[in-house]
Amino acid sequence: MSCEMLQIQLFSSQNPHYPFQSTPILPNPKLQNTHKSKHNQTHTISLMDVKLRTARSLVSKLSSVSEQTRSEALKELRLITKHDADSRPLVADAGAIPYLAETLFGSSPDFQDDAAATLLNISISCRHSLISTRGLLDAISHALRHHSSPTSSATAVQSSAATLHSLLVVEDYRPIIGAKRDIVYSLIDIVKSPKSPPRSVKDALKALFGIALCPSNRASLVELGAVPALFTLVVNDGRLGIVEDATAVIAQVAGCEESADAFRRVAGVRVLADLLDFSTGSSLRSRENAVSALLNLTRCGGERAVVEVREEGLGVVDGIADVAENGGPKGKSKGVALLKVIDGGNRSISSIFRDPRFDSLLRQSSLN
């Protein structure tokens, strides 16, 4: 073999000993992931930067002398705080809340509507930013107080009440909001006004429920007329959801000493007992609330309230027993407890009705 041929063979790519033979280059997963992570991080920072600049730009327009500019900014803020959770704290930190609160004092229903809806959206993620803004609760109070005014937006009233309900999720905020008597009075006024739209009534009831969850607020609710307003709804309003929400508030309000006389003036024990009568067709939730209200009344209303509940309760023990058997965990427990109160410890229920299920339930109650 010639020297030339040997050289070609030695350095041919077909030669297994060829030092520069081509081999496939496999990707390094760690390097790839690092690259992707840095790319995603850069993209996220860039996107958040855009959102921050957008928020600041829109908030700056809220102080514009141009009504159209303010209107467009409000609508845009309403949209982005509704659809983009990340933008809510950015809008709040950009200083939007004082401008939005001030807008609720204005005379334009459209402006009020957009401002109130934006505040509601922000409240989902930034409750502390709202409650710590000076004048916010006064602005919400103003919107609620003028619920029947021709210059007021019904949807702004609803959003304002819903914002309160959102804030009242935080236990520490309940005494703060409950101490604002003008807010409590306005919510009660919405509930008892025949001209209030159903949505306004429901939102007001939810806010009242949040307020009533704080025991120290219940006496004020009674003093400001919540009891007759709530029972009027239960008696006269046939809409299922509203009756359920009203009885939920009644159950909480019953948990204070002042409620006994207020319930007596509107025949409240009898109305609640009627809800437990199967012939009225009340929902299970309404019946659970009625049981809870009667039980709270016996615990807070004194011996006279116990006697009244016992007298009315004997007529609807079937309804109470049904809650004790078929209600939710809390409903069952309260149904059993109420049966025990009505029985009085002397087995009066068993002696009157001679139904073995009552014996079973009363034995269960003695264990609770």
PDB file of C-alpha atoms in Angstrom, residues 112-299:
ATOM      1  CA  GLN A 112     -70.042  56.203  40.893  1.00  0.00           C
ATOM      2  CA  ASP A 113     -70.741  52.856  39.262  1.00  0.00           C
ATOM      3  CA  ASP A 114     -67.198  52.436  37.888  1.00  0.00           C
ATOM      4  CA  ALA A 115     -65.532  53.699  41.085  1.00  0.00           C
ATOM      5  CA  ALA A 116     -67.585  51.436  43.380  1.00  0.00           C
ATOM      6  CA  ALA A 117     -67.018  48.393  41.158  1.00  0.00           C
ATOM      7  CA  THR A 118     -63.258  49.069  41.108  1.00  0.00           C
ATOM      8  CA  LEU A 119     -63.178  49.336  44.905  1.00  0.00           C
ATOM      9  CA  LEU A 120     -65.020  46.020  45.120  1.00  0.00           C
ATOM     10  CA  ASN A 121     -62.489  44.396  42.782  1.00  0.00           C
ATOM     11  CA  ILE A 122     -59.556  45.772  44.782  1.00  0.00           C
ATOM     12  CA  SER A 123     -61.116  44.500  48.017  1.00  0.00           C
ATOM     13  CA  ILE A 124     -60.711  40.920  46.827  1.00  0.00           C
ATOM     14  CA  SER A 125     -56.913  41.162  47.118  1.00  0.00           C
ATOM     15  CA  CYS A 126     -56.114  44.323  49.100  1.00  0.00           C
ATOM     16  CA  ARG A 127     -58.491  44.594  52.050  1.00  0.00           C
ATOM     17  CA  HIS A 128     -55.924  46.264  54.304  1.00  0.00           C
ATOM     18  CA  SER A 129     -55.234  48.954  51.698  1.00  0.00           C
ATOM     19  CA  LEU A 130     -58.942  49.807  51.673  1.00  0.00           C
ATOM     20  CA  ILE A 131     -59.670  49.774  55.399  1.00  0.00           C
ATOM     21  CA  SER A 132     -56.556  51.853  56.125  1.00  0.00           C
ATOM     22  CA  THR A 133     -57.506  54.580  53.620  1.00  0.00           C
ATOM     23  CA  ARG A 134     -58.868  57.578  55.449  1.00  0.00           C
ATOM     24  CA  GLY A 135     -62.385  58.479  54.394  1.00  0.00           C
ATOM     25  CA  LEU A 136     -63.144  55.227  52.576  1.00  0.00           C
ATOM     26  CA  LEU A 137     -65.889  54.092  54.970  1.00  0.00           C
ATOM     27  CA  ASP A 138     -67.391  57.592  54.883  1.00  0.00           C
ATOM     28  CA  ALA A 139     -67.546  57.401  51.084  1.00  0.00           C
ATOM     29  CA  ILE A 140     -69.200  53.981  51.190  1.00  0.00           C
ATOM     30  CA  SER A 141     -71.642  55.302  53.794  1.00  0.00           C
ATOM     31  CA  HIS A 142     -72.515  58.193  51.488  1.00  0.00           C
ATOM     32  CA  ALA A 143     -73.235  55.839  48.587  1.00  0.00           C
ATOM     33  CA  LEU A 144     -75.438  53.634  50.777  1.00  0.00           C
ATOM     34  CA  ARG A 145     -77.221  56.545  52.437  1.00  0.00           C
ATOM     35  CA  HIS A 146     -78.309  57.944  49.075  1.00  0.00           C
ATOM     36  CA  HIS A 147     -79.525  54.596  47.721  1.00  0.00           C
ATOM     37  CA  SER A 148     -82.902  56.038  46.761  1.00  0.00           C
ATOM     38  CA  SER A 149     -81.587  59.304  45.312  1.00  0.00           C
ATOM     39  CA  PRO A 150     -82.183  59.919  41.582  1.00  0.00           C
ATOM     40  CA  THR A 151     -78.505  60.851  41.200  1.00  0.00           C
ATOM     41  CA  SER A 152     -77.407  57.577  42.766  1.00  0.00           C
ATOM     42  CA  SER A 153     -76.436  54.449  40.838  1.00  0.00           C
ATOM     43  CA  ALA A 154     -78.164  51.264  42.045  1.00  0.00           C
ATOM     44  CA  THR A 155     -75.165  49.212  40.985  1.00  0.00           C
ATOM     45  CA  ALA A 156     -72.854  51.559  42.924  1.00  0.00           C
ATOM     46  CA  VAL A 157     -74.982  50.929  46.021  1.00  0.00           C
ATOM     47  CA  GLN A 158     -74.747  47.179  45.433  1.00  0.00           C
ATOM     48  CA  SER A 159     -70.985  47.290  44.869  1.00  0.00           C
ATOM     49  CA  SER A 160     -70.537  49.396  48.017  1.00  0.00           C
ATOM     50  CA  ALA A 161     -72.504  46.922  50.138  1.00  0.00           C
ATOM     51  CA  ALA A 162     -70.582  44.038  48.548  1.00  0.00           C
ATOM     52  CA  THR A 163     -67.286  45.803  49.339  1.00  0.00           C
ATOM     53  CA  LEU A 164     -68.321  45.949  52.994  1.00  0.00           C
ATOM     54  CA  HIS A 165     -69.127  42.238  52.901  1.00  0.00           C
ATOM     55  CA  SER A 166     -65.679  41.580  51.438  1.00  0.00           C
ATOM     56  CA  LEU A 167     -63.978  43.641  54.164  1.00  0.00           C
ATOM     57  CA  LEU A 168     -66.040  41.931  56.879  1.00  0.00           C
ATOM     58  CA  VAL A 169     -64.396  38.627  56.020  1.00  0.00           C
ATOM     59  CA  VAL A 170     -61.555  39.907  58.207  1.00  0.00           C
ATOM     60  CA  GLU A 171     -62.612  39.457  61.832  1.00  0.00           C
ATOM     61  CA  ASP A 172     -60.637  42.492  63.060  1.00  0.00           C
ATOM     62  CA  TYR A 173     -62.542  44.793  60.704  1.00  0.00           C
ATOM     63  CA  ARG A 174     -66.010  43.840  62.007  1.00  0.00           C
ATOM     64  CA  PRO A 175     -66.015  46.074  65.101  1.00  0.00           C
ATOM     65  CA  ILE A 176     -64.547  48.946  63.055  1.00  0.00           C
ATOM     66  CA  ILE A 177     -67.329  48.797  60.461  1.00  0.00           C
ATOM     67  CA  GLY A 178     -70.003  47.994  63.052  1.00  0.00           C
ATOM     68  CA  ALA A 179     -69.066  51.136  64.978  1.00  0.00           C
ATOM     69  CA  LYS A 180     -70.075  53.227  61.939  1.00  0.00           C
ATOM     70  CA  ARG A 181     -73.725  53.672  62.870  1.00  0.00           C
ATOM     71  CA  ASP A 182     -74.489  55.566  59.670  1.00  0.00           C
ATOM     72  CA  ILE A 183     -73.383  52.523  57.652  1.00  0.00           C
ATOM     73  CA  VAL A 184     -75.482  50.133  59.760  1.00  0.00           C
ATOM     74  CA  TYR A 185     -78.511  52.428  59.556  1.00  0.00           C
ATOM     75  CA  SER A 186     -78.174  52.781  55.772  1.00  0.00           C
ATOM     76  CA  LEU A 187     -77.952  49.015  55.261  1.00  0.00           C
ATOM     77  CA  ILE A 188     -81.093  48.522  57.370  1.00  0.00           C
ATOM     78  CA  ASP A 189     -82.831  51.265  55.392  1.00  0.00           C
ATOM     79  CA  ILE A 190     -82.013  49.478  52.116  1.00  0.00           C
ATOM     80  CA  VAL A 191     -83.448  46.244  53.525  1.00  0.00           C
ATOM     81  CA  LYS A 192     -86.718  47.818  54.619  1.00  0.00           C
ATOM     82  CA  SER A 193     -87.279  50.075  51.608  1.00  0.00           C
ATOM     83  CA  PRO A 194     -89.913  48.626  49.227  1.00  0.00           C
ATOM     84  CA  LYS A 195     -88.192  50.386  46.318  1.00  0.00           C
ATOM     85  CA  SER A 196     -84.837  48.660  46.825  1.00  0.00           C
ATOM     86  CA  PRO A 197     -83.905  46.271  43.976  1.00  0.00           C
ATOM     87  CA  PRO A 198     -83.556  42.610  45.041  1.00  0.00           C
ATOM     88  CA  ARG A 199     -79.806  42.688  44.352  1.00  0.00           C
ATOM     89  CA  SER A 200     -79.382  45.690  46.676  1.00  0.00           C
ATOM     90  CA  VAL A 201     -81.351  43.924  49.414  1.00  0.00           C
ATOM     91  CA  LYS A 202     -79.249  40.755  49.118  1.00  0.00           C
ATOM     92  CA  ASP A 203     -75.957  42.678  49.212  1.00  0.00           C
ATOM     93  CA  ALA A 204     -77.156  44.702  52.208  1.00  0.00           C
ATOM     94  CA  LEU A 205     -78.193  41.511  54.031  1.00  0.00           C
ATOM     95  CA  LYS A 206     -74.775  39.953  53.434  1.00  0.00           C
ATOM     96  CA  ALA A 207     -73.077  43.045  54.843  1.00  0.00           C
ATOM     97  CA  LEU A 208     -75.418  43.026  57.864  1.00  0.00           C
ATOM     98  CA  PHE A 209     -74.594  39.364  58.426  1.00  0.00           C
ATOM     99  CA  GLY A 210     -70.873  40.162  58.500  1.00  0.00           C
ATOM    100  CA  ILE A 211     -71.510  42.978  60.985  1.00  0.00           C
ATOM    101  CA  ALA A 212     -73.709  40.738  63.177  1.00  0.00           C
ATOM    102  CA  LEU A 213     -70.964  38.103  63.396  1.00  0.00           C
ATOM    103  CA  CYS A 214     -69.275  40.444  65.894  1.00  0.00           C
ATOM    104  CA  PRO A 215     -71.151  40.126  69.235  1.00  0.00           C
ATOM    105  CA  SER A 216     -70.431  43.736  70.211  1.00  0.00           C
ATOM    106  CA  ASN A 217     -72.313  44.975  67.125  1.00  0.00           C
ATOM    107  CA  ARG A 218     -75.596  43.172  67.820  1.00  0.00           C
ATOM    108  CA  ALA A 219     -77.047  45.621  70.332  1.00  0.00           C
ATOM    109  CA  SER A 220     -76.556  48.468  67.823  1.00  0.00           C
ATOM    110  CA  LEU A 221     -78.328  46.452  65.147  1.00  0.00           C
ATOM    111  CA  VAL A 222     -81.299  45.996  67.470  1.00  0.00           C
ATOM    112  CA  GLU A 223     -81.266  49.664  68.491  1.00  0.00           C
ATOM    113  CA  LEU A 224     -81.186  50.865  64.877  1.00  0.00           C
ATOM    114  CA  GLY A 225     -84.235  48.811  63.898  1.00  0.00           C
ATOM    115  CA  ALA A 226     -82.796  45.710  62.269  1.00  0.00           C
ATOM    116  CA  VAL A 227     -85.244  43.270  63.889  1.00  0.00           C
ATOM    117  CA  PRO A 228     -88.554  44.615  62.473  1.00  0.00           C
ATOM    118  CA  ALA A 229     -86.917  45.211  59.081  1.00  0.00           C
ATOM    119  CA  LEU A 230     -85.642  41.624  58.922  1.00  0.00           C
ATOM    120  CA  PHE A 231     -88.862  39.997  60.094  1.00  0.00           C
ATOM    121  CA  THR A 232     -90.883  42.081  57.630  1.00  0.00           C
ATOM    122  CA  LEU A 233     -88.758  40.587  54.864  1.00  0.00           C
ATOM    123  CA  VAL A 234     -89.320  37.059  56.157  1.00  0.00           C
ATOM    124  CA  VAL A 235     -93.085  37.510  56.406  1.00  0.00           C
ATOM    125  CA  ASN A 236     -93.732  39.523  53.242  1.00  0.00           C
ATOM    126  CA  ASP A 237     -90.986  38.559  50.814  1.00  0.00           C
ATOM    127  CA  GLY A 238     -91.464  35.236  49.074  1.00  0.00           C
ATOM    128  CA  ARG A 239     -88.074  35.204  47.348  1.00  0.00           C
ATOM    129  CA  LEU A 240     -86.201  32.163  48.623  1.00  0.00           C
ATOM    130  CA  GLY A 241     -82.687  33.609  48.670  1.00  0.00           C
ATOM    131  CA  ILE A 242     -83.747  36.773  50.478  1.00  0.00           C
ATOM    132  CA  VAL A 243     -85.651  34.858  53.183  1.00  0.00           C
ATOM    133  CA  GLU A 244     -82.613  32.624  53.712  1.00  0.00           C
ATOM    134  CA  ASP A 245     -80.256  35.597  53.997  1.00  0.00           C
ATOM    135  CA  ALA A 246     -82.641  37.487  56.301  1.00  0.00           C
ATOM    136  CA  THR A 247     -83.003  34.517  58.677  1.00  0.00           C
ATOM    137  CA  ALA A 248     -79.201  34.139  58.729  1.00  0.00           C
ATOM    138  CA  VAL A 249     -78.902  37.713  60.047  1.00  0.00           C
ATOM    139  CA  ILE A 250     -81.787  37.141  62.503  1.00  0.00           C
ATOM    140  CA  ALA A 251     -79.975  34.114  63.919  1.00  0.00           C
ATOM    141  CA  GLN A 252     -76.906  36.239  64.685  1.00  0.00           C
ATOM    142  CA  VAL A 253     -78.846  39.209  66.080  1.00  0.00           C
ATOM    143  CA  ALA A 254     -80.707  36.834  68.429  1.00  0.00           C
ATOM    144  CA  GLY A 255     -77.408  36.285  70.208  1.00  0.00           C
ATOM    145  CA  CYS A 256     -77.649  39.374  72.428  1.00  0.00           C
ATOM    146  CA  GLU A 257     -79.690  40.275  75.482  1.00  0.00           C
ATOM    147  CA  GLU A 258     -81.377  43.224  73.752  1.00  0.00           C
ATOM    148  CA  SER A 259     -82.917  40.984  71.091  1.00  0.00           C
ATOM    149  CA  ALA A 260     -85.564  39.390  73.356  1.00  0.00           C
ATOM    150  CA  ASP A 261     -87.824  42.437  73.661  1.00  0.00           C
ATOM    151  CA  ALA A 262     -87.320  43.348  70.002  1.00  0.00           C
ATOM    152  CA  PHE A 263     -88.335  39.820  68.922  1.00  0.00           C
ATOM    153  CA  ARG A 264     -91.358  39.971  71.235  1.00  0.00           C
ATOM    154  CA  ARG A 265     -92.621  43.177  69.592  1.00  0.00           C
ATOM    155  CA  VAL A 266     -92.738  41.510  66.158  1.00  0.00           C
ATOM    156  CA  ALA A 267     -93.892  38.055  67.349  1.00  0.00           C
ATOM    157  CA  GLY A 268     -90.500  36.804  66.242  1.00  0.00           C
ATOM    158  CA  VAL A 269     -90.622  33.450  68.043  1.00  0.00           C
ATOM    159  CA  ARG A 270     -93.894  32.591  66.347  1.00  0.00           C
ATOM    160  CA  VAL A 271     -92.591  33.627  62.920  1.00  0.00           C
ATOM    161  CA  LEU A 272     -89.506  31.447  63.384  1.00  0.00           C
ATOM    162  CA  ALA A 273     -91.643  28.547  64.567  1.00  0.00           C
ATOM    163  CA  ASP A 274     -93.803  28.927  61.445  1.00  0.00           C
ATOM    164  CA  LEU A 275     -90.690  28.524  59.305  1.00  0.00           C
ATOM    165  CA  LEU A 276     -90.165  25.137  60.990  1.00  0.00           C
ATOM    166  CA  ASP A 277     -93.673  24.018  60.051  1.00  0.00           C
ATOM    167  CA  PHE A 278     -93.431  21.802  56.953  1.00  0.00           C
ATOM    168  CA  SER A 279     -96.636  23.294  55.548  1.00  0.00           C
ATOM    169  CA  THR A 280     -94.904  26.652  54.974  1.00  0.00           C
ATOM    170  CA  GLY A 281     -92.488  25.040  52.493  1.00  0.00           C
ATOM    171  CA  SER A 282     -89.419  26.741  53.922  1.00  0.00           C
ATOM    172  CA  SER A 283     -86.012  25.638  52.657  1.00  0.00           C
ATOM    173  CA  LEU A 284     -83.705  23.578  54.853  1.00  0.00           C
ATOM    174  CA  ARG A 285     -81.332  26.529  55.122  1.00  0.00           C
ATOM    175  CA  SER A 286     -84.135  28.807  56.390  1.00  0.00           C
ATOM    176  CA  ARG A 287     -85.160  26.152  58.914  1.00  0.00           C
ATOM    177  CA  GLU A 288     -81.572  25.746  60.101  1.00  0.00           C
ATOM    178  CA  ASN A 289     -81.388  29.518  60.586  1.00  0.00           C
ATOM    179  CA  ALA A 290     -84.686  29.490  62.492  1.00  0.00           C
ATOM    180  CA  VAL A 291     -83.384  26.779  64.825  1.00  0.00           C
ATOM    181  CA  SER A 292     -80.173  28.759  65.369  1.00  0.00           C
ATOM    182  CA  ALA A 293     -82.139  31.941  66.132  1.00  0.00           C
ATOM    183  CA  LEU A 294     -84.448  30.228  68.633  1.00  0.00           C
ATOM    184  CA  LEU A 295     -81.506  28.555  70.349  1.00  0.00           C
ATOM    185  CA  ASN A 296     -79.567  31.843  70.596  1.00  0.00           C
ATOM    186  CA  LEU A 297     -82.677  33.513  71.993  1.00  0.00           C
ATOM    187  CA  THR A 298     -82.945  30.934  74.781  1.00  0.00           C
ATOM    188  CA  ARG A 299     -79.283  31.454  75.636  1.00  0.00           C
TER     189      ARG A 299
END
